[in-house]
PDB file of C-alpha atoms in Angstrom:
ATOM      1  CA  MET H   1       0.000   0.000   0.000  1.00 82.00           C
ATOM      2  CA  ASP H   2       1.438   3.353  -1.065  1.00 94.00           C
ATOM      3  CA  PHE H   3       0.660   6.150   1.402  1.00 97.00           C
ATOM      4  CA  ILE H   4       1.055   9.029  -1.076  1.00 98.00           C
ATOM      5  CA  GLU H   5      -1.232   7.388  -3.633  1.00 97.00           C
ATOM      6  CA  GLU H   6      -3.822   6.366  -1.050  1.00 97.00           C
ATOM      7  CA  PHE H   7      -3.934   9.697   0.792  1.00 98.00           C
ATOM      8  CA  THR H   8      -4.018  11.628  -2.499  1.00 97.00           C
ATOM      9  CA  GLY H   9      -7.038   9.574  -3.530  1.00 96.00           C
ATOM     10  CA  PHE H  10      -8.636   9.982  -0.104  1.00 96.00           C
ATOM     11  CA  ILE H  11      -8.527  13.773  -0.471  1.00 96.00           C
ATOM     12  CA  SER H  12      -9.430  13.886  -4.177  1.00 92.00           C
ATOM     13  CA  GLU H  13     -12.509  11.695  -3.692  1.00 89.00           C
ATOM     14  CA  ARG H  14     -13.902  14.158  -1.160  1.00 91.00           C
ATOM     15  CA  VAL H  15     -12.518  17.578  -2.057  1.00 91.00           C
ATOM     16  CA  PRO H  16     -12.654  18.988  -5.621  1.00 90.00           C
ATOM     17  CA  THR H  17      -9.042  20.083  -5.516  1.00 91.00           C
ATOM     18  CA  ALA H  18      -6.301  19.237  -8.002  1.00 91.00           C
ATOM     19  CA  ASP H  19      -4.690  15.807  -7.680  1.00 93.00           C
ATOM     20  CA  GLU H  20      -1.298  17.551  -7.773  1.00 94.00           C
ATOM     21  CA  TRP H  21      -2.172  19.582  -4.676  1.00 96.00           C
ATOM     22  CA  ALA H  22      -3.521  16.534  -2.854  1.00 96.00           C
ATOM     23  CA  GLU H  23      -0.257  14.738  -3.690  1.00 97.00           C
ATOM     24  CA  ASP H  24       1.809  17.698  -2.454  1.00 97.00           C
ATOM     25  CA  LEU H  25      -0.019  17.513   0.876  1.00 98.00           C
ATOM     26  CA  ALA H  26       0.541  13.752   1.105  1.00 98.00           C
ATOM     27  CA  VAL H  27       4.262  14.242   0.443  1.00 98.00           C
ATOM     28  CA  ALA H  28       4.456  17.059   3.008  1.00 98.00           C
ATOM     29  CA  LEU H  29       2.681  14.988   5.669  1.00 98.00           C
ATOM     30  CA  LEU H  30       4.985  12.017   5.094  1.00 98.00           C
ATOM     31  CA  SER H  31       8.056  14.273   4.976  1.00 98.00           C
ATOM     32  CA  THR H  32       7.038  15.749   8.342  1.00 98.00           C
ATOM     33  CA  THR H  33       6.531  12.298   9.834  1.00 97.00           C
ATOM     34  CA  LEU H  34       9.940  11.006   8.719  1.00 96.00           C
ATOM     35  CA  GLY H  35      11.642  13.806  10.617  1.00 95.00           C
ATOM     36  CA  ARG H  36      15.238  14.804  11.061  1.00 93.00           C
ATOM     37  CA  LYS H  37      16.683  11.390  11.914  1.00 91.00           C
ATOM     38  CA  ARG H  38      15.884   9.983   8.444  1.00 93.00           C
ATOM     39  CA  LEU H  39      18.435  10.903   5.793  1.00 92.00           C
ATOM     40  CA  ILE H  40      20.080   9.992   2.506  1.00 94.00           C
ATOM     41  CA  SER H  41      23.855  10.006   2.872  1.00 91.00           C
ATOM     42  CA  THR H  42      25.941  11.203  -0.072  1.00 92.00           C
ATOM     43  CA  SER H  43      29.607  12.043  -0.612  1.00 92.00           C
ATOM     44  CA  ILE H  44      28.620  15.721  -0.512  1.00 91.00           C
ATOM     45  CA  GLY H  45      26.792  15.431   2.794  1.00 90.00           C
ATOM     46  CA  ASN H  46      23.573  14.229   4.369  1.00 92.00           C
ATOM     47  CA  LEU H  47      20.245  15.029   2.735  1.00 94.00           C
ATOM     48  CA  ARG H  48      17.285  15.116   5.081  1.00 96.00           C
ATOM     49  CA  LEU H  49      13.870  14.532   3.609  1.00 96.00           C
ATOM     50  CA  ASN H  50      12.128  17.844   4.236  1.00 97.00           C
ATOM     51  CA  VAL H  51      10.468  19.356   1.174  1.00 98.00           C
ATOM     52  CA  TRP H  52       8.773  22.702   0.599  1.00 98.00           C
ATOM     53  CA  HIS H  53       5.715  23.142  -1.641  1.00 98.00           C
ATOM     54  CA  ILE H  54       3.701  26.127  -2.825  1.00 97.00           C
ATOM     55  CA  TYR H  55       0.479  25.615  -4.766  1.00 96.00           C
ATOM     56  CA  ILE H  56      -0.842  28.472  -6.908  1.00 95.00           C
ATOM     57  CA  GLY H  57      -4.510  28.457  -7.847  1.00 92.00           C
ATOM     58  CA  PRO H  58      -7.612  30.669  -7.995  1.00 91.00           C
ATOM     59  CA  SER H  59      -9.529  31.600  -4.879  1.00 90.00           C
ATOM     60  CA  GLY H  60     -12.669  29.516  -4.449  1.00 87.00           C
ATOM     61  CA  LEU H  61     -12.175  27.312  -7.485  1.00 86.00           C
ATOM     62  CA  GLY H  62      -8.865  25.832  -6.381  1.00 87.00           C
ATOM     63  CA  TYR H  63     -10.034  24.399  -3.035  1.00 91.00           C
ATOM     64  CA  LYS H  64      -6.572  24.984  -1.628  1.00 93.00           C
ATOM     65  CA  THR H  65      -7.269  25.563   2.064  1.00 93.00           C
ATOM     66  CA  VAL H  66      -9.827  22.860   2.891  1.00 94.00           C
ATOM     67  CA  PRO H  67      -7.527  19.815   2.523  1.00 95.00           C
ATOM     68  CA  MET H  68      -4.816  21.547   4.562  1.00 96.00           C
ATOM     69  CA  LYS H  69      -7.103  22.333   7.489  1.00 95.00           C
ATOM     70  CA  GLU H  70      -9.580  19.454   7.401  1.00 95.00           C
ATOM     71  CA  TYR H  71      -7.180  16.641   6.558  1.00 97.00           C
ATOM     72  CA  VAL H  72      -3.488  17.420   7.154  1.00 98.00           C
ATOM     73  CA  LEU H  73      -3.905  19.498  10.310  1.00 97.00           C
ATOM     74  CA  THR H  74      -6.447  17.042  11.685  1.00 97.00           C
ATOM     75  CA  ILE H  75      -4.054  14.118  11.258  1.00 98.00           C
ATOM     76  CA  LEU H  76      -1.184  16.066  12.831  1.00 98.00           C
ATOM     77  CA  SER H  77      -3.420  16.968  15.786  1.00 97.00           C
ATOM     78  CA  HIS H  78      -4.299  13.292  16.260  1.00 97.00           C
ATOM     79  CA  MET H  79      -0.595  12.420  16.126  1.00 97.00           C
ATOM     80  CA  ASN H  80       0.026  14.946  18.880  1.00 96.00           C
ATOM     81  CA  GLU H  81      -2.688  13.309  20.988  1.00 96.00           C
ATOM     82  CA  ILE H  82      -1.082   9.894  20.501  1.00 96.00           C
ATOM     83  CA  THR H  83       2.574  10.768  21.119  1.00 93.00           C
ATOM     84  CA  GLY H  84       2.585  14.250  22.629  1.00 92.00           C
ATOM     85  CA  ASP H  85       4.843  15.286  19.738  1.00 90.00           C
ATOM     86  CA  ASP H  86       3.535  18.587  18.366  1.00 94.00           C
ATOM     87  CA  LEU H  87       4.675  18.793  14.742  1.00 97.00           C
ATOM     88  CA  ILE H  88       2.657  21.904  13.826  1.00 97.00           C
ATOM     89  CA  LEU H  89       4.964  24.933  13.728  1.00 96.00           C
ATOM     90  CA  PRO H  90       3.735  28.551  13.827  1.00 94.00           C
ATOM     91  CA  SER H  91       2.528  29.695  10.412  1.00 91.00           C
ATOM     92  CA  SER H  92       3.157  33.375  11.047  1.00 85.00           C
ATOM     93  CA  PHE H  93       6.307  34.495  12.806  1.00 84.00           C
ATOM     94  CA  SER H  94       9.255  36.848  13.074  1.00 79.00           C
ATOM     95  CA  TYR H  95      12.859  35.699  13.125  1.00 80.00           C
ATOM     96  CA  GLU H  96      13.132  36.262  16.870  1.00 80.00           C
ATOM     97  CA  GLY H  97       9.751  34.688  17.524  1.00 85.00           C
ATOM     98  CA  MET H  98      10.495  31.464  15.675  1.00 88.00           C
ATOM     99  CA  VAL H  99      13.930  31.086  17.259  1.00 86.00           C
ATOM    100  CA  GLU H 100      12.420  31.593  20.705  1.00 85.00           C
ATOM    101  CA  TYR H 101       9.659  29.092  19.932  1.00 89.00           C
ATOM    102  CA  MET H 102      12.124  26.448  18.757  1.00 90.00           C
ATOM    103  CA  SER H 103      14.399  26.987  21.731  1.00 84.00           C
ATOM    104  CA  LYS H 104      11.483  26.347  24.110  1.00 85.00           C
ATOM    105  CA  HIS H 105       9.302  23.925  22.152  1.00 87.00           C
ATOM    106  CA  ASN H 106       9.745  21.652  19.141  1.00 87.00           C
ATOM    107  CA  LYS H 107      12.492  22.092  16.562  1.00 92.00           C
ATOM    108  CA  GLU H 108      10.842  19.757  14.045  1.00 95.00           C
ATOM    109  CA  GLY H 109       7.592  20.067  12.197  1.00 97.00           C
ATOM    110  CA  ILE H 110       5.652  21.670   9.386  1.00 98.00           C
ATOM    111  CA  ILE H 111       4.670  25.238   8.593  1.00 97.00           C
ATOM    112  CA  ILE H 112       1.221  25.233   6.981  1.00 97.00           C
ATOM    113  CA  ARG H 113       0.248  28.567   5.496  1.00 94.00           C
ATOM    114  CA  ASP H 114      -2.937  29.065   3.506  1.00 89.00           C
ATOM    115  CA  GLU H 115      -1.831  32.378   1.998  1.00 89.00           C
ATOM    116  CA  VAL H 116       1.860  32.745   1.214  1.00 90.00           C
ATOM    117  CA  SER H 117       1.724  35.932  -0.864  1.00 86.00           C
ATOM    118  CA  THR H 118       2.080  38.033   2.286  1.00 80.00           C
ATOM    119  CA  LEU H 119       5.154  36.030   3.230  1.00 79.00           C
ATOM    120  CA  PHE H 120       6.896  37.337   0.127  1.00 76.00           C
ATOM    121  CA  LYS H 121       5.233  40.743   0.065  1.00 70.00           C
ATOM    122  CA  GLU H 122       6.141  41.754   3.607  1.00 58.00           C
ATOM    123  CA  PRO H 123       9.928  41.348   3.300  1.00 52.00           C
ATOM    124  CA  SER H 124      10.048  43.426   0.112  1.00 51.00           C
ATOM    125  CA  THR H 125       8.558  46.400   1.949  1.00 52.00           C
ATOM    126  CA  LYS H 126      10.820  46.297   5.007  1.00 51.00           C
ATOM    127  CA  THR H 127      14.457  47.009   5.636  1.00 47.00           C
ATOM    128  CA  TYR H 128      15.199  43.512   6.914  1.00 47.00           C
ATOM    129  CA  SER H 129      14.153  41.819   3.663  1.00 55.00           C
ATOM    130  CA  ALA H 130      17.477  40.079   3.124  1.00 62.00           C
ATOM    131  CA  ASP H 131      17.482  38.728   6.685  1.00 74.00           C
ATOM    132  CA  ALA H 132      13.914  37.443   6.382  1.00 78.00           C
ATOM    133  CA  ILE H 133      14.614  35.581   3.141  1.00 84.00           C
ATOM    134  CA  GLU H 134      17.894  34.213   4.496  1.00 87.00           C
ATOM    135  CA  PHE H 135      16.156  33.001   7.657  1.00 88.00           C
ATOM    136  CA  MET H 136      13.613  31.023   5.629  1.00 92.00           C
ATOM    137  CA  SER H 137      16.491  29.401   3.745  1.00 93.00           C
ATOM    138  CA  GLN H 138      18.106  28.477   7.052  1.00 93.00           C
ATOM    139  CA  LEU H 139      14.869  26.831   8.196  1.00 95.00           C
ATOM    140  CA  TYR H 140      14.920  24.689   5.060  1.00 96.00           C
ATOM    141  CA  ASP H 141      18.622  23.839   5.457  1.00 95.00           C
ATOM    142  CA  GLY H 142      18.173  22.893   9.115  1.00 93.00           C
ATOM    143  CA  THR H 143      20.862  25.114  10.614  1.00 88.00           C
ATOM    144  CA  ILE H 144      20.006  28.513  12.081  1.00 84.00           C
ATOM    145  CA  GLN H 145      22.942  30.846  12.525  1.00 78.00           C
ATOM    146  CA  LYS H 146      23.570  32.382  15.920  1.00 72.00           C
ATOM    147  CA  ARG H 147      22.169  35.869  16.287  1.00 67.00           C
ATOM    148  CA  TYR H 148      22.745  38.459  19.006  1.00 61.00           C
ATOM    149  CA  THR H 149      20.201  41.139  19.832  1.00 56.00           C
ATOM    150  CA  ARG H 150      20.116  43.662  22.658  1.00 55.00           C
ATOM    151  CA  LYS H 151      16.716  42.435  23.807  1.00 60.00           C
ATOM    152  CA  ALA H 152      17.093  38.661  23.614  1.00 56.00           C
ATOM    153  CA  LYS H 153      20.889  38.595  23.850  1.00 60.00           C
ATOM    154  CA  LEU H 154      22.202  35.402  22.191  1.00 59.00           C
ATOM    155  CA  ASP H 155      19.574  33.429  20.280  1.00 65.00           C
ATOM    156  CA  HIS H 156      20.637  29.979  19.200  1.00 72.00           C
ATOM    157  CA  VAL H 157      18.937  26.818  17.969  1.00 80.00           C
ATOM    158  CA  SER H 158      21.427  24.051  17.253  1.00 80.00           C
ATOM    159  CA  TYR H 159      19.325  22.374  14.569  1.00 89.00           C
ATOM    160  CA  CYS H 160      15.839  22.266  13.082  1.00 94.00           C
ATOM    161  CA  TYR H 161      13.837  20.213  10.619  1.00 97.00           C
ATOM    162  CA  VAL H 162      11.161  22.198   8.828  1.00 97.00           C
ATOM    163  CA  VAL H 163       8.694  21.161   6.148  1.00 98.00           C
ATOM    164  CA  PHE H 164       6.707  23.926   4.472  1.00 98.00           C
ATOM    165  CA  VAL H 165       3.472  23.758   2.528  1.00 97.00           C
ATOM    166  CA  GLY H 166       1.513  26.786   1.425  1.00 96.00           C
ATOM    167  CA  ALA H 167      -1.061  27.942  -1.050  1.00 95.00           C
ATOM    168  CA  THR H 168      -1.765  31.214  -2.786  1.00 94.00           C
ATOM    169  CA  THR H 169      -3.476  32.834  -5.742  1.00 94.00           C
ATOM    170  CA  PRO H 170      -1.821  34.169  -8.920  1.00 93.00           C
ATOM    171  CA  TYR H 171      -1.477  37.440  -6.989  1.00 92.00           C
ATOM    172  CA  LEU H 172       1.873  35.963  -5.944  1.00 91.00           C
ATOM    173  CA  TYR H 173       3.225  36.856  -9.388  1.00 90.00           C
ATOM    174  CA  GLN H 174       2.770  40.558  -8.586  1.00 89.00           C
ATOM    175  CA  VAL H 175       4.636  40.521  -5.281  1.00 86.00           C
ATOM    176  CA  LEU H 176       7.316  37.865  -5.805  1.00 86.00           C
ATOM    177  CA  ASP H 177      10.656  39.593  -6.269  1.00 85.00           C
ATOM    178  CA  GLU H 178      13.395  37.908  -8.299  1.00 86.00           C
ATOM    179  CA  GLU H 179      15.736  38.360  -5.333  1.00 84.00           C
ATOM    180  CA  VAL H 180      13.879  35.509  -3.640  1.00 89.00           C
ATOM    181  CA  PHE H 181      15.426  33.236  -6.281  1.00 90.00           C
ATOM    182  CA  VAL H 182      18.758  35.034  -6.613  1.00 85.00           C
ATOM    183  CA  GLN H 183      19.288  34.673  -2.862  1.00 85.00           C
ATOM    184  CA  GLY H 184      18.275  31.021  -2.974  1.00 91.00           C
ATOM    185  CA  LEU H 185      14.988  30.645  -1.097  1.00 92.00           C
ATOM    186  CA  GLY H 186      12.888  30.259  -4.233  1.00 94.00           C
ATOM    187  CA  ASN H 187      15.172  27.494  -5.463  1.00 95.00           C
ATOM    188  CA  ARG H 188      14.359  25.430  -2.383  1.00 96.00           C
ATOM    189  CA  ILE H 189      10.627  25.406  -3.165  1.00 96.00           C
ATOM    190  CA  LEU H 190       8.647  23.100  -5.441  1.00 97.00           C
ATOM    191  CA  PHE H 191       5.833  24.986  -7.183  1.00 96.00           C
ATOM    192  CA  ASP H 192       2.588  23.442  -8.435  1.00 95.00           C
ATOM    193  CA  PHE H 193      -0.005  25.251 -10.533  1.00 92.00           C
ATOM    194  CA  TRP H 194      -3.763  24.840 -10.840  1.00 89.00           C
ATOM    195  CA  LYS H 195      -4.597  23.369 -14.220  1.00 84.00           C
ATOM    196  CA  GLY H 196      -8.364  23.597 -13.975  1.00 76.00           C
ATOM    197  CA  ASN H 197     -10.552  20.973 -12.392  1.00 73.00           C
ATOM    198  CA  LEU H 198     -14.317  20.839 -11.939  1.00 74.00           C
ATOM    199  CA  LYS H 199     -16.194  18.226  -9.949  1.00 75.00           C
ATOM    200  CA  GLU H 200     -19.914  17.849 -10.515  1.00 78.00           C
ATOM    201  CA  TYR H 201     -21.581  16.291  -7.488  1.00 78.00           C
ATOM    202  CA  ASP H 202     -24.376  13.766  -7.627  1.00 78.00           C
ATOM    203  CA  GLY H 203     -27.364  14.309  -5.372  1.00 71.00           C
ATOM    204  CA  ASP H 204     -26.072  12.100  -2.542  1.00 76.00           C
ATOM    205  CA  GLU H 205     -22.352  13.001  -2.725  1.00 76.00           C
ATOM    206  CA  LEU H 206     -22.084  16.469  -1.227  1.00 82.00           C
ATOM    207  CA  PHE H 207     -23.692  16.050   2.179  1.00 86.00           C
ATOM    208  CA  TYR H 208     -22.501  13.595   4.821  1.00 83.00           C
ATOM    209  CA  ASP H 209     -24.753  11.932   7.347  1.00 81.00           C
ATOM    210  CA  THR H 210     -23.391  10.920  10.743  1.00 87.00           C
ATOM    211  CA  SER H 211     -22.113   7.531   9.583  1.00 89.00           C
ATOM    212  CA  LYS H 212     -20.132   8.966   6.652  1.00 86.00           C
ATOM    213  CA  LYS H 213     -18.722  11.712   8.850  1.00 89.00           C
ATOM    214  CA  LEU H 214     -17.606   9.180  11.443  1.00 93.00           C
ATOM    215  CA  MET H 215     -16.031   6.963   8.786  1.00 94.00           C
ATOM    216  CA  ARG H 216     -13.959   9.892   7.526  1.00 93.00           C
ATOM    217  CA  GLU H 217     -12.887  10.831  11.050  1.00 96.00           C
ATOM    218  CA  GLU H 218     -11.931   7.235  11.873  1.00 96.00           C
ATOM    219  CA  LYS H 219      -9.869   7.009   8.701  1.00 97.00           C
ATOM    220  CA  LEU H 220      -7.980  10.190   9.619  1.00 97.00           C
ATOM    221  CA  LYS H 221      -7.276   8.731  13.074  1.00 97.00           C
ATOM    222  CA  ASP H 222      -6.068   5.513  11.444  1.00 97.00           C
ATOM    223  CA  TYR H 223      -3.662   7.482   9.250  1.00 97.00           C
ATOM    224  CA  ALA H 224      -2.376   9.273  12.354  1.00 97.00           C
ATOM    225  CA  THR H 225      -1.773   6.012  14.230  1.00 97.00           C
ATOM    226  CA  LYS H 226       0.132   4.419  11.359  1.00 96.00           C
ATOM    227  CA  LEU H 227       2.213   7.555  10.757  1.00 97.00           C
ATOM    228  CA  CYS H 228       3.143   7.605  14.449  1.00 96.00           C
ATOM    229  CA  ASN H 229       4.363   4.014  14.102  1.00 95.00           C
ATOM    230  CA  LEU H 230       6.430   5.039  11.091  1.00 94.00           C
ATOM    231  CA  ARG H 231       7.918   7.982  12.976  1.00 94.00           C
ATOM    232  CA  LYS H 232       9.094   5.660  15.762  1.00 92.00           C
ATOM    233  CA  ALA H 233      10.568   3.065  13.375  1.00 90.00           C
ATOM    234  CA  LYS H 234      14.258   2.070  13.497  1.00 86.00           C
ATOM    235  CA  PRO H 235      15.546   2.623   9.905  1.00 84.00           C
ATOM    236  CA  THR H 236      17.377   5.941   9.577  1.00 88.00           C
ATOM    237  CA  ILE H 237      19.492   5.829   6.394  1.00 88.00           C
ATOM    238  CA  PHE H 238      17.828   5.432   2.999  1.00 89.00           C
ATOM    239  CA  LEU H 239      20.081   4.208   0.170  1.00 88.00           C
ATOM    240  CA  PRO H 240      19.272   3.967  -3.563  1.00 90.00           C
ATOM    241  CA  GLU H 241      19.794   0.617  -5.244  1.00 89.00           C
ATOM    242  CA  PRO H 242      22.467   0.658  -8.020  1.00 90.00           C
ATOM    243  CA  ASP H 243      20.015   1.326 -10.883  1.00 92.00           C
ATOM    244  CA  ALA H 244      18.324   4.089  -8.923  1.00 91.00           C
ATOM    245  CA  ALA H 245      21.686   5.578  -7.964  1.00 93.00           C
ATOM    246  CA  HIS H 246      22.690   5.618 -11.643  1.00 94.00           C
ATOM    247  CA  ILE H 247      19.465   7.375 -12.700  1.00 95.00           C
ATOM    248  CA  LEU H 248      19.694   9.985  -9.949  1.00 95.00           C
ATOM    249  CA  THR H 249      23.413  10.589 -10.575  1.00 96.00           C
ATOM    250  CA  GLU H 250      22.849  11.028 -14.310  1.00 97.00           C
ATOM    251  CA  PHE H 251      19.992  13.431 -13.607  1.00 97.00           C
ATOM    252  CA  LYS H 252      22.194  15.445 -11.240  1.00 97.00           C
ATOM    253  CA  ASN H 253      24.994  15.674 -13.802  1.00 97.00           C
ATOM    254  CA  ASN H 254      22.638  16.740 -16.582  1.00 97.00           C
ATOM    255  CA  MET H 255      20.863  19.393 -14.517  1.00 97.00           C
ATOM    256  CA  GLU H 256      24.086  20.896 -13.195  1.00 96.00           C
ATOM    257  CA  GLU H 257      25.631  20.905 -16.666  1.00 97.00           C
ATOM    258  CA  GLU H 258      22.622  22.806 -18.006  1.00 97.00           C
ATOM    259  CA  ALA H 259      22.655  25.157 -15.010  1.00 96.00           C
ATOM    260  CA  TYR H 260      26.355  25.844 -15.567  1.00 96.00           C
ATOM    261  CA  ARG H 261      25.719  26.603 -19.250  1.00 97.00           C
ATOM    262  CA  LEU H 262      22.927  29.047 -18.402  1.00 96.00           C
ATOM    263  CA  TYR H 263      24.956  30.693 -15.640  1.00 95.00           C
ATOM    264  CA  GLU H 264      27.914  31.260 -17.984  1.00 96.00           C
ATOM    265  CA  LYS H 265      25.585  33.160 -20.307  1.00 95.00           C
ATOM    266  CA  ASP H 266      23.953  35.183 -17.548  1.00 94.00           C
ATOM    267  CA  THR H 267      25.065  35.234 -13.924  1.00 90.00           C
ATOM    268  CA  ARG H 268      21.580  36.501 -12.983  1.00 87.00           C
ATOM    269  CA  SER H 269      19.805  33.602 -14.682  1.00 92.00           C
ATOM    270  CA  LEU H 270      16.981  32.472 -12.396  1.00 93.00           C
ATOM    271  CA  LEU H 271      16.574  29.214 -14.303  1.00 95.00           C
ATOM    272  CA  ALA H 272      20.233  28.329 -13.760  1.00 95.00           C
ATOM    273  CA  THR H 273      19.994  28.613  -9.992  1.00 92.00           C
ATOM    274  CA  TYR H 274      16.702  26.709  -9.903  1.00 95.00           C
ATOM    275  CA  LEU H 275      17.965  23.860 -12.080  1.00 96.00           C
ATOM    276  CA  ALA H 276      21.034  23.523  -9.889  1.00 94.00           C
ATOM    277  CA  ARG H 277      18.751  22.481  -7.014  1.00 95.00           C
ATOM    278  CA  THR H 278      16.483  20.073  -8.886  1.00 96.00           C
ATOM    279  CA  SER H 279      18.655  16.994  -8.359  1.00 95.00           C
ATOM    280  CA  GLU H 280      18.527  17.556  -4.605  1.00 96.00           C
ATOM    281  CA  MET H 281      14.727  17.652  -4.851  1.00 96.00           C
ATOM    282  CA  ALA H 282      14.680  14.489  -6.963  1.00 96.00           C
ATOM    283  CA  ILE H 283      16.831  12.557  -4.469  1.00 95.00           C
ATOM    284  CA  LYS H 284      14.701  13.679  -1.535  1.00 96.00           C
ATOM    285  CA  LEU H 285      11.467  12.773  -3.310  1.00 96.00           C
ATOM    286  CA  SER H 286      12.867   9.355  -4.233  1.00 94.00           C
ATOM    287  CA  GLY H 287      13.562   8.640  -0.579  1.00 94.00           C
ATOM    288  CA  ILE H 288      10.126   9.870   0.461  1.00 95.00           C
ATOM    289  CA  LYS H 289       8.504   7.729  -2.239  1.00 94.00           C
ATOM    290  CA  MET H 290      10.318   4.673  -0.917  1.00 92.00           C
ATOM    291  CA  ALA H 291       8.985   5.403   2.571  1.00 93.00           C
ATOM    292  CA  SER H 292       5.538   5.851   1.025  1.00 95.00           C
ATOM    293  CA  ARG H 293       5.576   2.424  -0.601  1.00 92.00           C
ATOM    294  CA  LEU H 294       6.741   0.759   2.629  1.00 90.00           C
ATOM    295  CA  TRP H 295       5.098   3.024   5.208  1.00 91.00           C
ATOM    296  CA  ASP H 296       3.208   0.161   6.873  1.00 88.00           C
ATOM    297  CA  VAL H 297       6.210  -2.214   6.641  1.00 86.00           C
ATOM    298  CA  ILE H 298       9.087  -0.019   7.851  1.00 87.00           C
ATOM    299  CA  PRO H 299       7.884  -0.023  11.504  1.00 87.00           C
ATOM    300  CA  GLN H 300       8.523  -3.797  11.608  1.00 85.00           C
ATOM    301  CA  SER H 301      12.059  -3.496  10.189  1.00 80.00           C
ATOM    302  CA  GLN H 302      15.059  -3.900  12.469  1.00 75.00           C
ATOM    303  CA  LEU H 303      17.485  -2.629   9.811  1.00 70.00           C
ATOM    304  CA  SER H 304      19.256   0.722  10.064  1.00 73.00           C
ATOM    305  CA  ASN H 305      19.532   1.070   6.272  1.00 76.00           C
ATOM    306  CA  LEU H 306      16.798   0.676   3.654  1.00 72.00           C
ATOM    307  CA  ILE H 307      17.309   0.405  -0.115  1.00 70.00           C
ATOM    308  CA  PHE H 308      15.020   2.282  -2.507  1.00 63.00           C
ATOM    309  CA  THR H 309      14.419   2.383  -6.257  1.00 62.00           C
ATOM    310  CA  ALA H 310      14.154   5.574  -8.318  1.00 54.00           C
TER     311      ALA H 310
END
């Protein structure tokens, strides 16, 4: 049973949102569950399996917010009830506020934001824009640099593991500054776009009686229980099998060669800097997909290493 495929279908059958967005949410939920201790080790360094997604679609028609709040947040809340591990990070924050939160509470989790345009609009209108963008990049990378302020003195969080998933409308195009990509934050984000989807309900599909409502709630609790078991599982290092390693290595070489060619032509090329990151995304997603295929089997494994295909 593949978690990403099943959970994507679970959302799509009930909410008229795009399958791509439902899949993004499934990936984000699984990425959050895997946490900081799961990694793919390479000669360059360790890759942890956190991914960042932004979905762009029209207000109302895109059904962007409902699956985040009614499905993902509900499951995460149930997981908190089971383990006491709160994986929901603040969705709105300042640099100082997030560092203080992580120093006192959890350093791992997911930021779920149902309108990300303001996240990119606010920095461009304030003097600390560069710091704000850099801080978001540090959250993705998992290492927050020490910072000294007169009020808080020395702020320091030794590590973090942050997954990000957000939605917005095409208004983002008006406020997104190219510096977000030049600096590097934009290149750490996977973007999905609404392609148009319309669901026509039959007479008995839209409204749920008590039994249907309870069945949905029980299924969400079941997902939470199984994800908690996965989070506690022993395997920590995910390794690609030889064929998968060859495919991913070839993809990395090709993307970086193309990025290098574009950068030589124009050192401000946004496509060059984005392509340079795509192999990292591909490797992470391959590891997450392996965990998805084996999500109900991994908790029984006593191995430290698991092999995955591309």
